[in-house]
mmCIF file of C-alpha atoms and ligand atoms in Angstrom:
data_model
loop_
_atom_site.group_PDB
_atom_site.id
_atom_site.type_symbol
_atom_site.label_atom_id
_atom_site.label_comp_id
_atom_site.label_asym_id
_atom_site.label_seq_id
_atom_site.Cartn_x
_atom_site.Cartn_y
_atom_site.Cartn_z
ATOM 1 C CA MET A 1 77.200 30.567 30.020
ATOM 2 C CA ARG A 2 80.503 28.821 31.358
ATOM 3 C CA HIS A 3 82.820 27.020 29.261
ATOM 4 C CA PRO A 4 84.625 23.910 30.642
ATOM 5 C CA VAL A 5 88.123 25.301 29.310
ATOM 6 C CA SER A 6 87.759 28.604 30.953
ATOM 7 C CA LEU A 7 89.953 27.655 33.777
ATOM 8 C CA SER A 8 92.872 26.283 31.954
ATOM 9 C CA GLN A 9 92.667 29.679 29.441
ATOM 10 C CA ASN A 10 93.086 31.647 32.724
ATOM 11 C CA LYS A 11 96.720 31.850 32.821
ATOM 12 C CA ALA A 12 98.569 33.536 35.258
ATOM 13 C CA GLN A 13 100.154 36.780 34.417
ATOM 14 C CA PRO A 14 103.652 36.669 32.865
ATOM 15 C CA LEU A 15 106.581 37.207 35.301
ATOM 16 C CA PRO A 16 107.945 40.858 34.709
ATOM 17 C CA ILE A 17 111.750 40.575 34.483
ATOM 18 C CA VAL A 18 114.775 42.717 33.610
ATOM 19 C CA VAL A 19 117.888 41.056 32.319
ATOM 20 C CA LEU A 20 121.407 42.538 32.800
ATOM 21 C CA ILE A 21 124.014 41.633 30.082
ATOM 22 C CA SER A 22 127.647 42.757 29.302
ATOM 23 C CA GLY A 23 128.264 40.941 25.973
ATOM 24 C CA SER A 24 126.732 38.545 23.374
ATOM 25 C CA GLY A 25 123.402 37.902 25.038
ATOM 26 C CA SER A 26 123.152 34.500 23.856
ATOM 27 C CA ASN A 27 121.460 33.566 27.201
ATOM 28 C CA LEU A 28 119.168 36.571 26.784
ATOM 29 C CA GLN A 29 118.373 35.156 23.351
ATOM 30 C CA SER A 30 117.187 31.955 24.857
ATOM 31 C CA ILE A 31 115.080 33.625 27.195
ATOM 32 C CA ILE A 32 113.588 35.477 24.311
ATOM 33 C CA ASP A 33 112.893 32.232 22.405
ATOM 34 C CA ARG A 34 111.209 30.402 25.097
ATOM 35 C CA ILE A 35 108.949 33.229 25.826
ATOM 36 C CA ALA A 36 108.046 33.281 22.116
ATOM 37 C CA ASP A 37 107.236 29.641 21.995
ATOM 38 C CA LYS A 38 105.398 29.993 25.387
ATOM 39 C CA THR A 39 107.176 27.583 27.462
ATOM 40 C CA LEU A 40 108.263 30.371 29.612
ATOM 41 C CA ASN A 41 105.737 32.683 31.082
ATOM 42 C CA ALA A 42 107.598 35.932 31.359
ATOM 43 C CA LYS A 43 107.818 39.380 30.061
ATOM 44 C CA ILE A 44 111.218 41.020 29.702
ATOM 45 C CA CYS A 45 110.469 44.734 30.676
ATOM 46 C CA ALA A 46 114.071 45.743 29.757
ATOM 47 C CA VAL A 47 117.558 44.724 28.924
ATOM 48 C CA ILE A 48 120.218 46.709 30.713
ATOM 49 C CA THR A 49 123.643 46.613 29.858
ATOM 50 C CA ASN A 50 127.078 48.445 31.109
ATOM 51 C CA LYS A 51 128.586 48.074 27.633
ATOM 52 C CA SER A 52 127.294 50.406 24.925
ATOM 53 C CA ASP A 53 128.427 47.661 22.254
ATOM 54 C CA ALA A 54 127.079 44.444 23.785
ATOM 55 C CA TYR A 55 125.773 42.349 21.076
ATOM 56 C CA GLY A 56 122.923 41.493 23.181
ATOM 57 C CA LEU A 57 121.236 45.123 22.407
ATOM 58 C CA GLU A 58 120.841 44.087 18.943
ATOM 59 C CA ARG A 59 118.918 40.908 19.988
ATOM 60 C CA ALA A 60 116.846 42.969 22.474
ATOM 61 C CA GLN A 61 115.929 45.776 19.820
ATOM 62 C CA LYS A 62 114.931 42.898 17.239
ATOM 63 C CA ALA A 63 112.588 41.463 19.991
ATOM 64 C CA ALA A 64 111.139 45.026 20.615
ATOM 65 C CA ILE A 65 112.354 45.055 24.052
ATOM 66 C CA PRO A 66 113.307 48.508 25.553
ATOM 67 C CA THR A 67 117.252 48.783 26.165
ATOM 68 C CA GLU A 68 119.227 50.792 28.757
ATOM 69 C CA VAL A 69 122.821 51.395 28.618
ATOM 70 C CA ILE A 70 124.553 52.275 31.872
ATOM 71 C CA ASP A 71 128.357 52.711 31.093
ATOM 72 C CA HIS A 72 130.524 51.985 34.186
ATOM 73 C CA LYS A 73 133.525 54.170 33.085
ATOM 74 C CA GLN A 74 130.885 57.255 33.325
ATOM 75 C CA TYR A 75 130.844 56.688 37.242
ATOM 76 C CA ASP A 76 133.875 57.355 39.541
ATOM 77 C CA SER A 77 132.643 54.553 42.029
ATOM 78 C CA ARG A 78 130.912 51.304 42.166
ATOM 79 C CA GLU A 79 128.495 52.852 44.613
ATOM 80 C CA ASN A 80 127.443 55.496 42.143
ATOM 81 C CA PHE A 81 127.094 53.158 39.093
ATOM 82 C CA ASP A 82 124.997 50.800 41.461
ATOM 83 C CA ALA A 83 122.944 53.753 42.365
ATOM 84 C CA GLU A 84 122.037 54.812 38.763
ATOM 85 C CA LEU A 85 121.647 50.943 38.076
ATOM 86 C CA THR A 86 119.029 50.657 40.934
ATOM 87 C CA LEU A 87 116.924 53.708 39.574
ATOM 88 C CA CYS A 88 116.843 52.175 36.195
ATOM 89 C CA ILE A 89 115.687 48.775 37.357
ATOM 90 C CA GLU A 90 113.090 50.021 39.692
ATOM 91 C CA LYS A 91 111.511 52.073 36.871
ATOM 92 C CA TYR A 92 110.633 48.825 35.326
ATOM 93 C CA GLN A 93 109.142 47.060 38.687
ATOM 94 C CA PRO A 94 110.441 43.704 37.950
ATOM 95 C CA LYS A 95 109.776 40.694 39.988
ATOM 96 C CA LEU A 96 113.254 39.079 39.033
ATOM 97 C CA ILE A 97 116.390 40.376 37.919
ATOM 98 C CA VAL A 98 118.244 38.181 35.617
ATOM 99 C CA LEU A 99 122.067 38.543 35.169
ATOM 100 C CA ALA A 100 123.028 36.750 32.144
ATOM 101 C CA GLY A 101 126.670 37.364 31.233
ATOM 102 C CA PHE A 102 126.952 40.471 33.407
ATOM 103 C CA MET A 103 130.465 41.331 34.083
ATOM 104 C CA ARG A 104 130.397 44.145 36.789
ATOM 105 C CA ILE A 105 130.738 43.134 40.430
ATOM 106 C CA LEU A 106 127.885 44.662 42.466
ATOM 107 C CA THR A 107 128.093 46.454 45.904
ATOM 108 C CA ASP A 108 127.016 44.628 48.791
ATOM 109 C CA ASP A 109 124.253 47.447 49.447
ATOM 110 C CA PHE A 110 122.893 46.749 45.927
ATOM 111 C CA VAL A 111 122.817 43.077 46.142
ATOM 112 C CA ASN A 112 121.418 43.146 49.638
ATOM 113 C CA HIS A 113 118.611 45.578 48.303
ATOM 114 C CA PHE A 114 117.602 42.830 45.822
ATOM 115 C CA TYR A 115 118.462 39.804 47.820
ATOM 116 C CA GLY A 116 116.033 36.918 46.899
ATOM 117 C CA LYS A 117 115.077 38.709 43.628
ATOM 118 C CA MET A 118 118.145 38.523 41.610
ATOM 119 C CA ILE A 119 119.810 35.387 39.833
ATOM 120 C CA ASN A 120 123.009 34.804 38.185
ATOM 121 C CA ILE A 121 124.226 31.982 35.780
ATOM 122 C CA HIS A 122 127.821 31.308 36.332
ATOM 123 C CA PRO A 123 129.782 28.868 34.020
ATOM 124 C CA SER A 124 131.312 26.472 36.552
ATOM 125 C CA LEU A 125 130.296 23.882 39.293
ATOM 126 C CA LEU A 126 130.437 26.064 42.038
ATOM 127 C CA PRO A 127 131.902 26.197 44.543
ATOM 128 C CA LYS A 128 134.605 25.392 42.147
ATOM 129 C CA HIS A 129 135.892 28.319 39.966
ATOM 130 C CA ARG A 130 134.250 31.361 41.305
ATOM 131 C CA GLY A 131 135.090 34.447 39.331
ATOM 132 C CA LEU A 132 136.517 34.808 35.744
ATOM 133 C CA HIS A 133 138.011 32.368 33.079
ATOM 134 C CA THR A 134 136.294 29.233 34.522
ATOM 135 C CA HIS A 135 136.786 27.270 31.373
ATOM 136 C CA GLN A 136 140.519 27.729 31.343
ATOM 137 C CA ARG A 137 140.781 27.151 35.074
ATOM 138 C CA ALA A 138 138.797 23.742 34.545
ATOM 139 C CA LEU A 139 141.227 22.614 32.098
ATOM 140 C CA GLU A 140 144.388 23.530 33.844
ATOM 141 C CA ALA A 141 142.951 21.969 36.942
ATOM 142 C CA GLY A 142 142.560 18.507 34.994
ATOM 143 C CA ASP A 143 138.749 18.570 35.975
ATOM 144 C CA LYS A 144 136.969 15.544 34.420
ATOM 145 C CA GLU A 145 133.655 17.681 34.509
ATOM 146 C CA HIS A 146 132.580 21.154 34.152
ATOM 147 C CA GLY A 147 129.204 22.785 34.079
ATOM 148 C CA LEU A 148 127.029 25.705 35.234
ATOM 149 C CA SER A 149 125.220 27.163 38.440
ATOM 150 C CA ILE A 150 122.448 29.150 38.676
ATOM 151 C CA HIS A 151 122.203 30.883 42.058
ATOM 152 C CA TYR A 152 120.730 33.770 44.079
ATOM 153 C CA VAL A 153 123.176 36.684 43.928
ATOM 154 C CA SER A 154 124.404 37.615 47.466
ATOM 155 C CA ALA A 155 127.274 39.888 48.573
ATOM 156 C CA GLU A 156 129.749 36.770 48.446
ATOM 157 C CA LEU A 157 130.963 36.717 44.747
ATOM 158 C CA ASP A 158 129.575 33.740 43.108
ATOM 159 C CA GLY A 159 128.692 32.553 46.648
ATOM 160 C CA GLY A 160 124.955 32.848 46.746
ATOM 161 C CA PRO A 161 122.442 29.918 47.496
ATOM 162 C CA ILE A 162 122.465 27.385 44.579
ATOM 163 C CA ILE A 163 119.202 26.621 42.594
ATOM 164 C CA LEU A 164 120.419 24.332 39.910
ATOM 165 C CA GLN A 165 123.522 22.810 38.528
ATOM 166 C CA GLN A 166 124.184 21.115 35.228
ATOM 167 C CA SER A 167 127.377 19.271 34.728
ATOM 168 C CA VAL A 168 129.081 18.396 31.203
ATOM 169 C CA PRO A 169 132.077 16.137 30.521
ATOM 170 C CA ILE A 170 135.441 17.426 29.932
ATOM 171 C CA HIS A 171 137.045 15.562 26.808
ATOM 172 C CA GLU A 172 140.714 14.915 26.399
ATOM 173 C CA ASN A 173 141.061 17.315 23.365
ATOM 174 C CA ASP A 174 138.862 20.051 24.629
ATOM 175 C CA SER A 175 139.761 23.557 24.174
ATOM 176 C CA LYS A 176 138.773 26.810 26.133
ATOM 177 C CA SER A 177 136.458 27.285 23.403
ATOM 178 C CA SER A 178 134.970 23.850 22.812
ATOM 179 C CA LEU A 179 134.365 23.489 26.491
ATOM 180 C CA ALA A 180 132.553 27.019 26.644
ATOM 181 C CA GLN A 181 130.245 25.706 23.839
ATOM 182 C CA ARG A 182 129.314 22.763 25.591
ATOM 183 C CA VAL A 183 128.537 24.621 28.807
ATOM 184 C CA LEU A 184 126.746 27.541 26.930
ATOM 185 C CA GLU A 185 124.340 24.915 25.290
ATOM 186 C CA GLN A 186 123.045 23.799 28.638
ATOM 187 C CA GLU A 187 122.850 27.156 30.006
ATOM 188 C CA HIS A 188 120.418 27.787 27.097
ATOM 189 C CA ILE A 189 118.203 24.971 28.413
ATOM 190 C CA ALA A 190 118.741 25.571 32.265
ATOM 191 C CA TYR A 191 118.071 29.392 32.755
ATOM 192 C CA PRO A 192 114.844 29.678 31.087
ATOM 193 C CA GLN A 193 113.718 26.452 33.187
ATOM 194 C CA VAL A 194 114.757 28.389 36.203
ATOM 195 C CA ILE A 195 113.073 31.469 35.317
ATOM 196 C CA GLN A 196 109.828 29.509 34.626
ATOM 197 C CA TRP A 197 109.947 27.834 38.132
ATOM 198 C CA PHE A 198 110.177 31.578 39.481
ATOM 199 C CA SER A 199 107.059 32.492 37.129
ATOM 200 C CA GLN A 200 105.267 29.577 38.681
ATOM 201 C CA GLY A 201 105.905 30.626 42.141
ATOM 202 C CA ARG A 202 107.958 27.206 42.966
ATOM 203 C CA LEU A 203 110.943 28.913 44.161
ATOM 204 C CA GLN A 204 111.493 30.230 47.706
ATOM 205 C CA LEU A 205 114.339 31.512 49.733
ATOM 206 C CA ILE A 206 113.995 30.851 53.433
ATOM 207 C CA ASN A 207 116.851 31.410 55.755
ATOM 208 C CA ASN A 208 119.071 31.625 52.820
ATOM 209 C CA GLN A 209 118.044 28.017 51.927
ATOM 210 C CA VAL A 210 116.379 27.519 48.430
ATOM 211 C CA ILE A 211 113.061 25.449 48.616
ATOM 212 C CA PHE A 212 111.877 23.926 45.386
ATOM 213 C CA ASN A 213 108.022 23.241 45.466
ATOM 214 C CA GLN A 214 106.924 20.285 43.400
HETATM 215 N N1 NHR B 1 128.099 40.759 42.275
HETATM 216 C C1 NHR B 1 127.951 40.251 43.706
HETATM 217 N N2 NHR B 1 127.981 41.174 44.606
HETATM 218 N N3 NHR B 1 127.699 39.051 43.902
HETATM 219 C C2 NHR B 1 127.871 38.188 42.870
HETATM 220 O O1 NHR B 1 127.810 36.618 43.130
HETATM 221 C C3 NHR B 1 127.735 38.375 41.707
HETATM 222 C C4 NHR B 1 127.988 39.869 41.423
HETATM 223 C C5 NHR B 1 128.229 40.404 40.189
HETATM 224 C C6 NHR B 1 128.532 39.439 38.885
HETATM 225 C C7 NHR B 1 128.537 37.505 37.821
HETATM 226 C C8 NHR B 1 129.785 36.782 38.307
HETATM 227 C C9 NHR B 1 130.037 35.345 37.354
HETATM 228 O O2 NHR B 1 128.854 34.697 37.082
HETATM 229 C C10 NHR B 1 128.151 38.248 39.088
HETATM 230 C C11 NHR B 1 128.080 37.824 40.408
HETATM 231 C C12 NHR B 1 132.173 39.679 37.042
HETATM 232 C C13 NHR B 1 133.072 39.325 37.903
HETATM 233 C C14 NHR B 1 134.607 40.456 37.740
HETATM 234 O O3 NHR B 1 135.529 39.884 38.240
HETATM 235 C C15 NHR B 1 133.176 38.444 38.663
HETATM 236 C C16 NHR B 1 132.152 37.371 38.669
HETATM 237 C C17 NHR B 1 131.049 37.790 37.960
HETATM 238 C C18 NHR B 1 131.015 38.821 37.221
HETATM 239 N N4 NHR B 1 134.372 41.620 37.035
HETATM 240 C C19 NHR B 1 135.391 42.571 36.999
HETATM 241 C C20 NHR B 1 134.927 43.524 37.958
HETATM 242 O O4 NHR B 1 136.064 44.440 38.250
HETATM 243 C C21 NHR B 1 135.268 43.183 35.266
HETATM 244 C C22 NHR B 1 135.572 42.075 34.599
HETATM 245 C C23 NHR B 1 135.181 42.552 32.946
HETATM 246 O O5 NHR B 1 134.736 43.694 32.757
HETATM 247 O O6 NHR B 1 135.633 41.736 32.165
HETATM 248 O O7 NHR B 1 133.855 44.070 38.346
HETATM 249 O O8 NHR B 1 131.160 35.046 36.979
HETATM 250 C C1 GAR B 2 127.919 32.747 29.817
HETATM 251 O O1 GAR B 2 128.587 31.526 29.582
HETATM 252 C C2 GAR B 2 127.673 33.107 31.439
HETATM 253 O O2 GAR B 2 127.566 31.899 32.084
HETATM 254 C C3 GAR B 2 128.991 33.627 31.645
HETATM 255 O O3 GAR B 2 129.421 34.361 30.321
HETATM 256 C C4 GAR B 2 128.644 33.816 29.106
HETATM 257 C C5 GAR B 2 127.843 34.941 28.550
HETATM 258 O O4 GAR B 2 127.274 34.581 27.359
HETATM 259 N N1 GAR B 2 128.897 34.850 32.745
HETATM 260 C C6 GAR B 2 130.103 34.933 33.248
HETATM 261 O O5 GAR B 2 131.093 34.688 32.988
HETATM 262 C C7 GAR B 2 129.575 36.166 34.412
HETATM 263 N N2 GAR B 2 130.911 36.565 34.653
HETATM 264 P P1 GAR B 2 126.058 35.272 26.662
HETATM 265 O O6 GAR B 2 126.518 36.764 26.764
HETATM 266 O O7 GAR B 2 126.066 34.795 25.410
HETATM 267 O O8 GAR B 2 124.938 34.921 27.438
#
């Protein structure tokens, strides 16, 4: 006998992702939490880091997610590091690679290999403040607003097609850390949202342009 609810129960498979981190992993935590409360239909196949002391590893272990450490200092070139990283990622067959506070610049070959399947969250309103120390630089520039950008990773550092941006105000008395905290709060909302759009098949990259399907 057919039940009227059977269609709505027939949920799509969770999107298999790997998350690359180098540090605290608070963005990783926000993804874990949204999967747990079922607002994000994804499965983290593995958390991969270049830093053996990344706190995010503990967050992954607590959530019973496999972890992998590939220490960049053990490799004599970026090419060799990226080759090992490629092997490691492909073992898990992810549909999406999520850079979440990952701090190693990736080679052109690596990025081109995964183009359209790898996203990054960057703590600035791109194209402003590419690279490192973005909060400091926004303050020094006297910017009135700051924020985050989520983009496809391309060979041009922090220059790939932008999927979503969220701004936050800069206050008179802001320090680097008060500003970073305000941005991070928004990151934790925005990143799971974008991954959910992927999971729903709403994002496409056509001729290097992001297409968002309503
Ligand atoms: N790789 C490519 N090719 N393209 C991008 O857009 C990338 C990328 C790798 C990482 C994240 C990025 C950020 O959001 C990212 C985007 C690290 C550095 C950096 O200078 C710059 C930008 C980003 C990440 N890393 C130093 C390096 O020599 C190391 C710094 C450190 O270990 O603290 O790789 O900001
Ligand atoms: C986040 O603010 C992220 O945007 C930024 O580092 C922080 C990582 O925090 N990323 C970069 O600067 C990439 N170069 P988290 O480890 O707590 O998620």
